[in-house]
Short mmCIF file of C-alpha atoms and ligand atoms in Angstrom, two decimals:
data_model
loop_
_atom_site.label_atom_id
_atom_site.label_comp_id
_atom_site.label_asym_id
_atom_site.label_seq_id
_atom_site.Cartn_x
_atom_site.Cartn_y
_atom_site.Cartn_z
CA UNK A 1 0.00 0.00 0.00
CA UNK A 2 1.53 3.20 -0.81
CA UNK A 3 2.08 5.85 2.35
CA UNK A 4 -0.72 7.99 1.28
CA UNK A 5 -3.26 5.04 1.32
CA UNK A 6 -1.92 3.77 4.39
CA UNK A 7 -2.62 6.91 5.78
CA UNK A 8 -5.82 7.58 4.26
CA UNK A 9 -7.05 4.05 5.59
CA UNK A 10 -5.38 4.87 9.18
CA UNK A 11 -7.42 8.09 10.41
CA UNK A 12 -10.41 6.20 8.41
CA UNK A 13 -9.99 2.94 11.17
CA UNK A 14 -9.77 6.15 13.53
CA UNK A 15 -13.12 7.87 12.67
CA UNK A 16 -14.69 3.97 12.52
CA UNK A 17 -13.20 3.13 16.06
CA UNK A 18 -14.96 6.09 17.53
CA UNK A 19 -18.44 5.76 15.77
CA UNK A 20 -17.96 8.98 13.71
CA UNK A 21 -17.47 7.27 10.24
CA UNK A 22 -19.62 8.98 7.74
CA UNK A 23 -21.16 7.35 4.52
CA UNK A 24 -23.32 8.83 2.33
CA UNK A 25 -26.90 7.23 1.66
CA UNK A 26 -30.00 8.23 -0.58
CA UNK A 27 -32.40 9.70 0.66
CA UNK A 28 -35.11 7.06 2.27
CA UNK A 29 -38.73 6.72 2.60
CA UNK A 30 -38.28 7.20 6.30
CA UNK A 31 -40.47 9.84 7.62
CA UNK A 32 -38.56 12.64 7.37
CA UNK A 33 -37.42 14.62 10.72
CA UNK A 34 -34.10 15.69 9.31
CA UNK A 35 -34.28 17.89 6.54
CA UNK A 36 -34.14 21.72 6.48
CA UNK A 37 -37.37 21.86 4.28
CA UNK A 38 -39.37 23.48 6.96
CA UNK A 39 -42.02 25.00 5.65
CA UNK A 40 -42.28 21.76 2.84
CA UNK A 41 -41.11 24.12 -0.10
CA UNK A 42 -38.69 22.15 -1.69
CA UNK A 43 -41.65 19.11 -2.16
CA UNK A 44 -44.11 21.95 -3.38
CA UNK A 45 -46.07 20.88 -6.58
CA UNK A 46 -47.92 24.32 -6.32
CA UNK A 47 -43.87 25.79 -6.53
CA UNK A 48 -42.74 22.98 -8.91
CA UNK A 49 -45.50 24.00 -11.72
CA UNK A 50 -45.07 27.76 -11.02
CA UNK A 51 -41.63 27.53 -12.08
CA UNK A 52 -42.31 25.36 -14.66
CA UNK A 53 -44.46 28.23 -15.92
CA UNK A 54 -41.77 30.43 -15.39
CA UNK A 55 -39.34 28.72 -17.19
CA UNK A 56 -42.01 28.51 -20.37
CA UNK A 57 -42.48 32.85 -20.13
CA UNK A 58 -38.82 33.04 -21.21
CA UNK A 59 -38.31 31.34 -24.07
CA UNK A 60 -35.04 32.03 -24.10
CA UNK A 61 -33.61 30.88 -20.80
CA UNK A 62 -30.20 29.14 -20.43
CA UNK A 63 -29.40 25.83 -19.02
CA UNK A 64 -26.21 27.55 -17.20
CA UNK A 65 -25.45 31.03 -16.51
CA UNK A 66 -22.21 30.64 -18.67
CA UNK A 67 -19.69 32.28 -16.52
CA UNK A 68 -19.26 34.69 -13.37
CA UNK A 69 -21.33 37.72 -12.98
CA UNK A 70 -18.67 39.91 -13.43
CA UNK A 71 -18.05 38.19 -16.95
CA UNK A 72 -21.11 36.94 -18.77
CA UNK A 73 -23.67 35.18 -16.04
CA UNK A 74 -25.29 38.39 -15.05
CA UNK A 75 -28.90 38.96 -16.04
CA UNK A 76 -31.55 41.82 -15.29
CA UNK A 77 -33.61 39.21 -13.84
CA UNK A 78 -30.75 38.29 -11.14
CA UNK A 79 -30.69 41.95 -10.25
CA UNK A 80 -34.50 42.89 -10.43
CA UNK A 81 -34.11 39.60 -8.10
CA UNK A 82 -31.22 40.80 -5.93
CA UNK A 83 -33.32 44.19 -5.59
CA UNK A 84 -36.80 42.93 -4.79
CA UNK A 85 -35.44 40.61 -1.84
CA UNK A 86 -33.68 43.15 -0.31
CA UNK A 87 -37.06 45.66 -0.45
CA UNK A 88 -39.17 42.60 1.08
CA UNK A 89 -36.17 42.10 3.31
CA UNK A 90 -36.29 45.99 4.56
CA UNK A 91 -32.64 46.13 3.51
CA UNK A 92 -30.77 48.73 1.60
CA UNK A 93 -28.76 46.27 -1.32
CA UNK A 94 -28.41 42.72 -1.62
CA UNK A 95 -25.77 40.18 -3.44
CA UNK A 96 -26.85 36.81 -4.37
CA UNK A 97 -24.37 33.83 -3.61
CA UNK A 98 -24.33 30.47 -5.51
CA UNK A 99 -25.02 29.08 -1.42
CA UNK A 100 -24.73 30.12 2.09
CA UNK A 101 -21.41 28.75 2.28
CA UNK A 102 -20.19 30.70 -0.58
CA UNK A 103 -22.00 34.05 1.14
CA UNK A 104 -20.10 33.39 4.42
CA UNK A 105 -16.94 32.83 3.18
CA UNK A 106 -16.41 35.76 0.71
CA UNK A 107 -18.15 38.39 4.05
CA UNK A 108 -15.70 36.97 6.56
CA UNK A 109 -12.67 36.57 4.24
CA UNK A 110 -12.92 39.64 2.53
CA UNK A 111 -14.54 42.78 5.00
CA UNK A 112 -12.49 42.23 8.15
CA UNK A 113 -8.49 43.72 7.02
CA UNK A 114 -5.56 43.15 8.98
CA UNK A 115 -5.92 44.81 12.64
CA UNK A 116 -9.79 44.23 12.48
CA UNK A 117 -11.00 41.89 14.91
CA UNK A 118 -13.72 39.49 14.26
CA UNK A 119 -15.73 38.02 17.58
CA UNK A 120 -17.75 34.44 16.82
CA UNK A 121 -19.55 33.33 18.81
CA UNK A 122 -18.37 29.75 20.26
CA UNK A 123 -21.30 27.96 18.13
CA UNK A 124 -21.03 29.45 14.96
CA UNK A 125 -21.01 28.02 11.29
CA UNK A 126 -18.45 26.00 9.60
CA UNK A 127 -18.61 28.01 7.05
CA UNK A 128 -18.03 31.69 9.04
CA UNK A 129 -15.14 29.98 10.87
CA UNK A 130 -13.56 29.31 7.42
CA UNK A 131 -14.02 32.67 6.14
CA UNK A 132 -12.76 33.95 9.18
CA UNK A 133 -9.59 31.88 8.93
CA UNK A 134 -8.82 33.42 5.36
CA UNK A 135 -9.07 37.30 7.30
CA UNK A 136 -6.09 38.72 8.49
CA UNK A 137 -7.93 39.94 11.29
CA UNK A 138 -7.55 38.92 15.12
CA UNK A 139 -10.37 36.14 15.71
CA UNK A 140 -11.90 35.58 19.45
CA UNK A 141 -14.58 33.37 20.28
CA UNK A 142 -17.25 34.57 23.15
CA UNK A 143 -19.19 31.79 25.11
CA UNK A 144 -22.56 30.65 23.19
CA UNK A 145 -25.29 33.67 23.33
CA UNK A 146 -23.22 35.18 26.56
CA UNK A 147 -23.31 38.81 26.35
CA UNK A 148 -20.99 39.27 29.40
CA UNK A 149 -18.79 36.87 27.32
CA UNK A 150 -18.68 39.15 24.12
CA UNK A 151 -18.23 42.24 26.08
CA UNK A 152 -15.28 41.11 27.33
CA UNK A 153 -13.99 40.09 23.53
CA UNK A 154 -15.16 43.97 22.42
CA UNK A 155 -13.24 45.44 25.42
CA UNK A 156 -10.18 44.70 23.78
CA UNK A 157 -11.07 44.64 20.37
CA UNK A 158 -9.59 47.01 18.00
CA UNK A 159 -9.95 48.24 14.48
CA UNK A 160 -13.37 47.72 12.75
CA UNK A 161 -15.31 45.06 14.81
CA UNK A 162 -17.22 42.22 13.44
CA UNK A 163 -19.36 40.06 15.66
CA UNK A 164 -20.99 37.05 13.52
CA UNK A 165 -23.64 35.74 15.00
CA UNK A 166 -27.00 33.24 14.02
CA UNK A 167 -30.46 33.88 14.49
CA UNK A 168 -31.05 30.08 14.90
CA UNK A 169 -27.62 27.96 15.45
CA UNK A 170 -27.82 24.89 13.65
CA UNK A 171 -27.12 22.30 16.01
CA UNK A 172 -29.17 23.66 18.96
CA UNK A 173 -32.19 25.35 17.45
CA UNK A 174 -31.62 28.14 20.06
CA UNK A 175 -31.21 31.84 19.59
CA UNK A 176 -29.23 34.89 20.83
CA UNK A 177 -30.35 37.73 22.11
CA UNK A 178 -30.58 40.22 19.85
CA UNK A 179 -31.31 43.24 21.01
CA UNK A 180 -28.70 42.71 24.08
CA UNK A 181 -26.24 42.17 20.94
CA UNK A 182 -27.74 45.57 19.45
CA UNK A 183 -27.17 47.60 22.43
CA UNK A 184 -23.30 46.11 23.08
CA UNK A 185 -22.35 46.71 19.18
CA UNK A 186 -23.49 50.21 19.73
CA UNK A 187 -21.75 50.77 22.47
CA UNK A 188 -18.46 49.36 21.08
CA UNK A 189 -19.27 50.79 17.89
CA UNK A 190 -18.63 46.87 16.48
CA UNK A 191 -20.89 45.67 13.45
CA UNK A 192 -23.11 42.68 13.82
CA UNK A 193 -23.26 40.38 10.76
CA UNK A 194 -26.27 37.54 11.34
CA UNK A 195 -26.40 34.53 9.50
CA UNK A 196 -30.20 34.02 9.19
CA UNK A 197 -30.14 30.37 7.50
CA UNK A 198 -32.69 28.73 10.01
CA UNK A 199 -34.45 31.52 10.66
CA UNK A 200 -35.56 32.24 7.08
CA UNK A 201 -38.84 31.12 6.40
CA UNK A 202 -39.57 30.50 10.31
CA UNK A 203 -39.44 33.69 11.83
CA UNK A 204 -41.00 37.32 11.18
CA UNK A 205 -43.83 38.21 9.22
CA UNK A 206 -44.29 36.04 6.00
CA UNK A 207 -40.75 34.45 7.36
CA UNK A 208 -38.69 37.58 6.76
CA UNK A 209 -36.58 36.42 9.88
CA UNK A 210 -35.28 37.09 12.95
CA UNK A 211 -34.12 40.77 12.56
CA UNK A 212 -37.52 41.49 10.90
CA UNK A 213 -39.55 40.02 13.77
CA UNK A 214 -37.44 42.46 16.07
CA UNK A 215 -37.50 45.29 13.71
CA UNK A 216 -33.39 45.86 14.06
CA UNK A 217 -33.07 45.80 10.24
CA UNK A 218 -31.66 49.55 10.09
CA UNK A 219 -29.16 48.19 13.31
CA UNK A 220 -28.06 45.42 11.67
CA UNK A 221 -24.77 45.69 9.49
CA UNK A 222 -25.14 42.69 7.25
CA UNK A 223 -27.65 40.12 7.29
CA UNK A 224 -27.45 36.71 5.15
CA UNK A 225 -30.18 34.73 4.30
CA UNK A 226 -29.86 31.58 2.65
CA UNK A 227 -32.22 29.34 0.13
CA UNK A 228 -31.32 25.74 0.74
CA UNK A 229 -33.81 25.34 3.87
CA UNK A 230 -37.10 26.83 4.34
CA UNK A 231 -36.97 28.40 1.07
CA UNK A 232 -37.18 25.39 -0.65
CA UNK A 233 -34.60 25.78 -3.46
CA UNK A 234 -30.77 26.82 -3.09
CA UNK A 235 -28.14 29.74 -2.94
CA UNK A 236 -28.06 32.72 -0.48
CA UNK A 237 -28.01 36.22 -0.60
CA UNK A 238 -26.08 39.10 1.32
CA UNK A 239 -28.07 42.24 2.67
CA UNK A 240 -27.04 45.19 4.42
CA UNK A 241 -26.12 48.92 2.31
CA UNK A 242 -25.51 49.54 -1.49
CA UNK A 243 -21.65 50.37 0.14
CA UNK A 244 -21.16 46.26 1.11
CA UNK A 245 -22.66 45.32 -1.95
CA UNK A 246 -20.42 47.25 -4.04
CA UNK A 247 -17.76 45.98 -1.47
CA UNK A 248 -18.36 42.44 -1.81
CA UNK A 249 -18.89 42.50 -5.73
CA UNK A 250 -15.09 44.14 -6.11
CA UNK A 251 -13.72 41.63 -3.16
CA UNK A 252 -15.53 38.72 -2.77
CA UNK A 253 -13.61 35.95 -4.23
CA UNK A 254 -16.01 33.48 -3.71
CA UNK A 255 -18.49 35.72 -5.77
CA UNK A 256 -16.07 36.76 -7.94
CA UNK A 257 -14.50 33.67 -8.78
CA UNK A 258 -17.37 31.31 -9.51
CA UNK A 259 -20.43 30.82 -12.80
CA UNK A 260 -23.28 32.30 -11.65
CA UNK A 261 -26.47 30.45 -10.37
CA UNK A 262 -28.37 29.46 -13.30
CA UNK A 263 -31.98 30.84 -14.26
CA UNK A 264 -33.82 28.30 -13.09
CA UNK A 265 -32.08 28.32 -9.64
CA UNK A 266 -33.56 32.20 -9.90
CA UNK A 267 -37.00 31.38 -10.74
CA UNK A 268 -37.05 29.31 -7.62
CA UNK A 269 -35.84 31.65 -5.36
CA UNK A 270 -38.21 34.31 -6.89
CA UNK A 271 -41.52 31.75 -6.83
CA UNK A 272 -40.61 30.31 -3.06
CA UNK A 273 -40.45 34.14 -2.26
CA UNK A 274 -43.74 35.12 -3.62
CA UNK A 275 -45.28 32.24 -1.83
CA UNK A 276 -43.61 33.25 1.60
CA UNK A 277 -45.60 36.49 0.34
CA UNK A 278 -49.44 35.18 -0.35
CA UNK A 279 -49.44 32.94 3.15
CA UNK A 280 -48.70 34.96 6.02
CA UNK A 281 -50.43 31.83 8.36
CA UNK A 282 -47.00 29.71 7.28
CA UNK A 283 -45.07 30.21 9.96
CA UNK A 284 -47.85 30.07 12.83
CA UNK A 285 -48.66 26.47 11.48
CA UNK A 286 -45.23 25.76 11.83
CA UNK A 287 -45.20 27.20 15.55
CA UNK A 288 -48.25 24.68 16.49
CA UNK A 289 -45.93 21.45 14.92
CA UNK A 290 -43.28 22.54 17.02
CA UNK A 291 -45.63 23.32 19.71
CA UNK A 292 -47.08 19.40 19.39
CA UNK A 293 -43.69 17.87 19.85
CA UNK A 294 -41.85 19.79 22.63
CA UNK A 295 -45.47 19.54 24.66
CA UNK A 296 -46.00 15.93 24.51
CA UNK A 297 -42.48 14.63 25.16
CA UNK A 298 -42.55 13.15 29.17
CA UNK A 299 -39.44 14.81 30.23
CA UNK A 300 -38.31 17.80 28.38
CA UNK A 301 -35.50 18.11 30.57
CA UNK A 302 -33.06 17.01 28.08
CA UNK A 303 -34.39 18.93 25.51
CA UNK A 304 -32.52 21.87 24.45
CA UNK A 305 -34.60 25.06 24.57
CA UNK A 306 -35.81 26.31 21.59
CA UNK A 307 -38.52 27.98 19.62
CA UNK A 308 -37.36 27.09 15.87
CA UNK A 309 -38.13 23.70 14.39
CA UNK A 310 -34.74 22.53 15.43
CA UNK A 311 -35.46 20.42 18.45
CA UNK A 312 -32.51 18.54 20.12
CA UNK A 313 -33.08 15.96 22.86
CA UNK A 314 -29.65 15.19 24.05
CA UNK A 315 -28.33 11.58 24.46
CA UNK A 316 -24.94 11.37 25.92
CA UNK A 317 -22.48 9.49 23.94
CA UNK A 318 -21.49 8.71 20.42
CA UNK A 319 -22.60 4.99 21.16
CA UNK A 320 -25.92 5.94 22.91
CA UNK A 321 -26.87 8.71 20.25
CA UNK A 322 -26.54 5.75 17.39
CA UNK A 323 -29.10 3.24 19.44
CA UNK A 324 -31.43 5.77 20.20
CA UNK A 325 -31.02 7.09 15.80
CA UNK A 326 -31.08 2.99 14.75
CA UNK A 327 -34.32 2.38 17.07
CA UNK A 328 -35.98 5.90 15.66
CA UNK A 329 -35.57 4.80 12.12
CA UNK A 330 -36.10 0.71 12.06
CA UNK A 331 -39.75 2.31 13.39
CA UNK A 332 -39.57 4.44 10.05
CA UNK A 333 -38.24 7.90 11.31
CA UNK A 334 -35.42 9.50 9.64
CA UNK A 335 -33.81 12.03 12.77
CA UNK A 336 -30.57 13.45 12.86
CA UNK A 337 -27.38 11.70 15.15
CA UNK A 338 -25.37 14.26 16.17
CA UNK A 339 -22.23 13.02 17.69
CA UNK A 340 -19.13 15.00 19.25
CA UNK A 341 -16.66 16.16 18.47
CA UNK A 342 -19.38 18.22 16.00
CA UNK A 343 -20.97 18.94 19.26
CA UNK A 344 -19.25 18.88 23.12
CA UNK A 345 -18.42 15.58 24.63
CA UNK A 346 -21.81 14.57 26.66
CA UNK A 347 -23.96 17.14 24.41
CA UNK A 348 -24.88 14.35 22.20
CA UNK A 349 -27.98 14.42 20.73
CA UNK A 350 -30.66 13.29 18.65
CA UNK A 351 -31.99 16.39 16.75
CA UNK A 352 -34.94 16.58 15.45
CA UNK A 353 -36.35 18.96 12.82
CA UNK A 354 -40.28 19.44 12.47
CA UNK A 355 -42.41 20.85 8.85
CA UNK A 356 -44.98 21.73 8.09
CA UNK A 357 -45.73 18.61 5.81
CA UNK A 358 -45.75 16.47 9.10
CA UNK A 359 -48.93 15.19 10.43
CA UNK A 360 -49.92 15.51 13.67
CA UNK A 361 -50.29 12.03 13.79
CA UNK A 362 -46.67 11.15 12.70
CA UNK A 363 -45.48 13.68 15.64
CA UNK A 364 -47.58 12.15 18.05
CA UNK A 365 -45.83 8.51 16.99
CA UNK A 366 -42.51 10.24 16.88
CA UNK A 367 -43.03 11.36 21.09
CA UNK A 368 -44.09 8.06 21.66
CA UNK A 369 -41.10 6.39 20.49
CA UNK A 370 -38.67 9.03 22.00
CA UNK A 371 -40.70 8.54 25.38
CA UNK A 372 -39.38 5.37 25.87
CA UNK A 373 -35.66 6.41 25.63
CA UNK A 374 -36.27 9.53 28.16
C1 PLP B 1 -26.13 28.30 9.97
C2 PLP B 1 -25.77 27.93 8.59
N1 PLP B 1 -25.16 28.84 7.81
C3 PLP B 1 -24.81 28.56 6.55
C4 PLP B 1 -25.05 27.33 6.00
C5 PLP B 1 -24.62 27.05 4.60
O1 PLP B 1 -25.65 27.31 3.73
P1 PLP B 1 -25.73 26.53 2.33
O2 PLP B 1 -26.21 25.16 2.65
O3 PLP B 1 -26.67 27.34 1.51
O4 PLP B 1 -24.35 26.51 1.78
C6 PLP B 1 -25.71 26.35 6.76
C7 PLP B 1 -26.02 25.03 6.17
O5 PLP B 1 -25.57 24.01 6.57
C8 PLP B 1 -26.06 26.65 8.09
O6 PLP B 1 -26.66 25.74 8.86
#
């Protein structure tokens, strides 16, 4: 075997020896408790045939984008897009990204220069600690949603401040508080940036998220919101003044440097949108589903509080996690195992996420089966 398979096959035994071997799988026809398709957009035959009707207005639509927006993938409809999400958004400008990942890495990497300082807190994104990494800026960490914690990190912060920050972390459902976090920036004159991917679609009126429910959208320096998970369809886009978007067109590499998302990928943004638009009651239907499952579980004591449809019930253990996920889905429910070291040692868990498109019937059978593990 040659020393790069050997080595390969090495820290593979190693992930395998501590349960944390990945594989991928198709998707099943287990109920399904794990996706980010909250509000059932993605599965939408009222969305599919309005974009299929769409697609047949312009007869002249493209298959691919054919190159970077700065090149030859730019259209007016990307723009007239880019410009009516950021109105229904209450935002100055907006920038689309090919995905959320791709919007956090070209913010963090690129705005923050050398004797900035960007504070994360401890919870944060992959994808916002990777952009980070590519800054030249100091980096600190501040305890999860501890504002005593991130005043400490602005104390001693210097040069233009960034704080990046969720509106619904991924892993626990939970969410900061955000007008404490308003009234520190402003009194460290630091800029907030929130990454809004699970609260898009869930919170605020007709989803608008987390900043719109609070009405800090003028307070706010940049918000991103991304369409892979309640929207339905896929790609994100950056918000805050015309200033960052002109920024982030001339600096963003991961903007800059990539085709643009195709037409079609637009159409679906643009539909999903208009839905989100026409049925205000979405996201108090999705309140009662989360509502039914956090109020019929025995002992909520291990269950993580939260008010998204991101519902961890924690299982300690790697090994304990994977009985509790192998029982859940040989009775036909497809949950997420989260194991550490993605999440602290003995904050295993079992997370579960809730739509729309589940019955109340296959909650209620869900709580029953988790009842018997708690
Ligand atoms: C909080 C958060 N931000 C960003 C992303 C990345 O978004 P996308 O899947 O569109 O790349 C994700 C998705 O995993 C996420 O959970």
């Amino acid at each position: 075997m040659s020393s790069i398979e050997k080595f390969l096959t090495s820290q593979i035994n190693k992930l395998k020896d501590n349960h944390l071997f990945r594989t991928l799988s198709a998707n099943s026809d287990l109920v399904d408790f794990s996706s980010n398709d909250y509000l059932g957009f993605s599965r939408s035959n009222l969305l599919k045939n309005a974009i299929e009707e769409e697609l047949a207005k312009q007869a002249s639509w493209m298959i691919g984008s054919t190159g970077s927006r700065l090149i030859s993938g730019n259209t007016q409809y990307a723009i007239d897009l880019e410009n009516d999400l950021a109105k229904f958004h209450n935002a100055e400008a907006g920038l689309l990204f090919n995905s959320g990942y791709d919007a956090n890495l070209g913010i963090f990497s690129c705005l923050p220069q050398k004797g900035d300082t960007i504070i994360l807190d401890e919870k944060i994104h992959a994808c916002i600690i990777d952009g980070s990494r590519l800054s030249y800026a100091n980096r600190y960490k501040f305890r999860h949603n501890d504002l005593g914690s991130l005043e400490q990190k602005l104390k001693i912060a210097k040069g233009n401040i960034f704080i990046g920050i969720e509106s619904v972390y991924s892993m626990d459902g939970d969410s900061p508080d955000l007008v404490g976090m308003v009234e520190l920036a402003e009194k460290y004159e630091a800029n907030i940036v929130i990454d809004e991917a699970h609260g898009a679609g869930v919170f605020g009126p007709n989803g608008k998220g987390l900043v719109s429910e609070l009405g800090l959208e003028k307070k706010i320096f940049a918000r991103i919101h991304t369409f892979g998970k309640a929207i339905g369809a896929h790609g994100a886009i950056a918000m805050g003044s015309k200033a960052l978007r002109d920024f982030l067109i001339n600096h963003s590499r991961s903007f800059i440097y990539t085709t643009a998302a195709p037409f079609h990928s637009l159409a679906a943004i643009k539909l999903a949108y208009k839905e989100l638009n026409k049925q205000p009651q979405l996201q108090t239907d999705l309140q009662n589903k989360i509502l039914l499952f956090k109020s019929n579980l025995v002992k909520n004591n291990r269950l993580i509080e939260s008010y998204s449809p991101i519902q961890s019930v924690v299982f300690s253990g790697n090994e304990n996690v994977l009985k509790v996920y192998e029982a859940l889905k040989n009775k036909g429910f497809n949950v997420g195992a989260v194991r550490s070291p993605t999440v602290a040692k003995g904050m295993e868990r079992i997370r579960v996420c809730l739509h729309l498109f589940n019955s109340d019937d296959e909650i209620y059978r869900l709580v029953n089966e988790f009842n018997q593990y708690l």
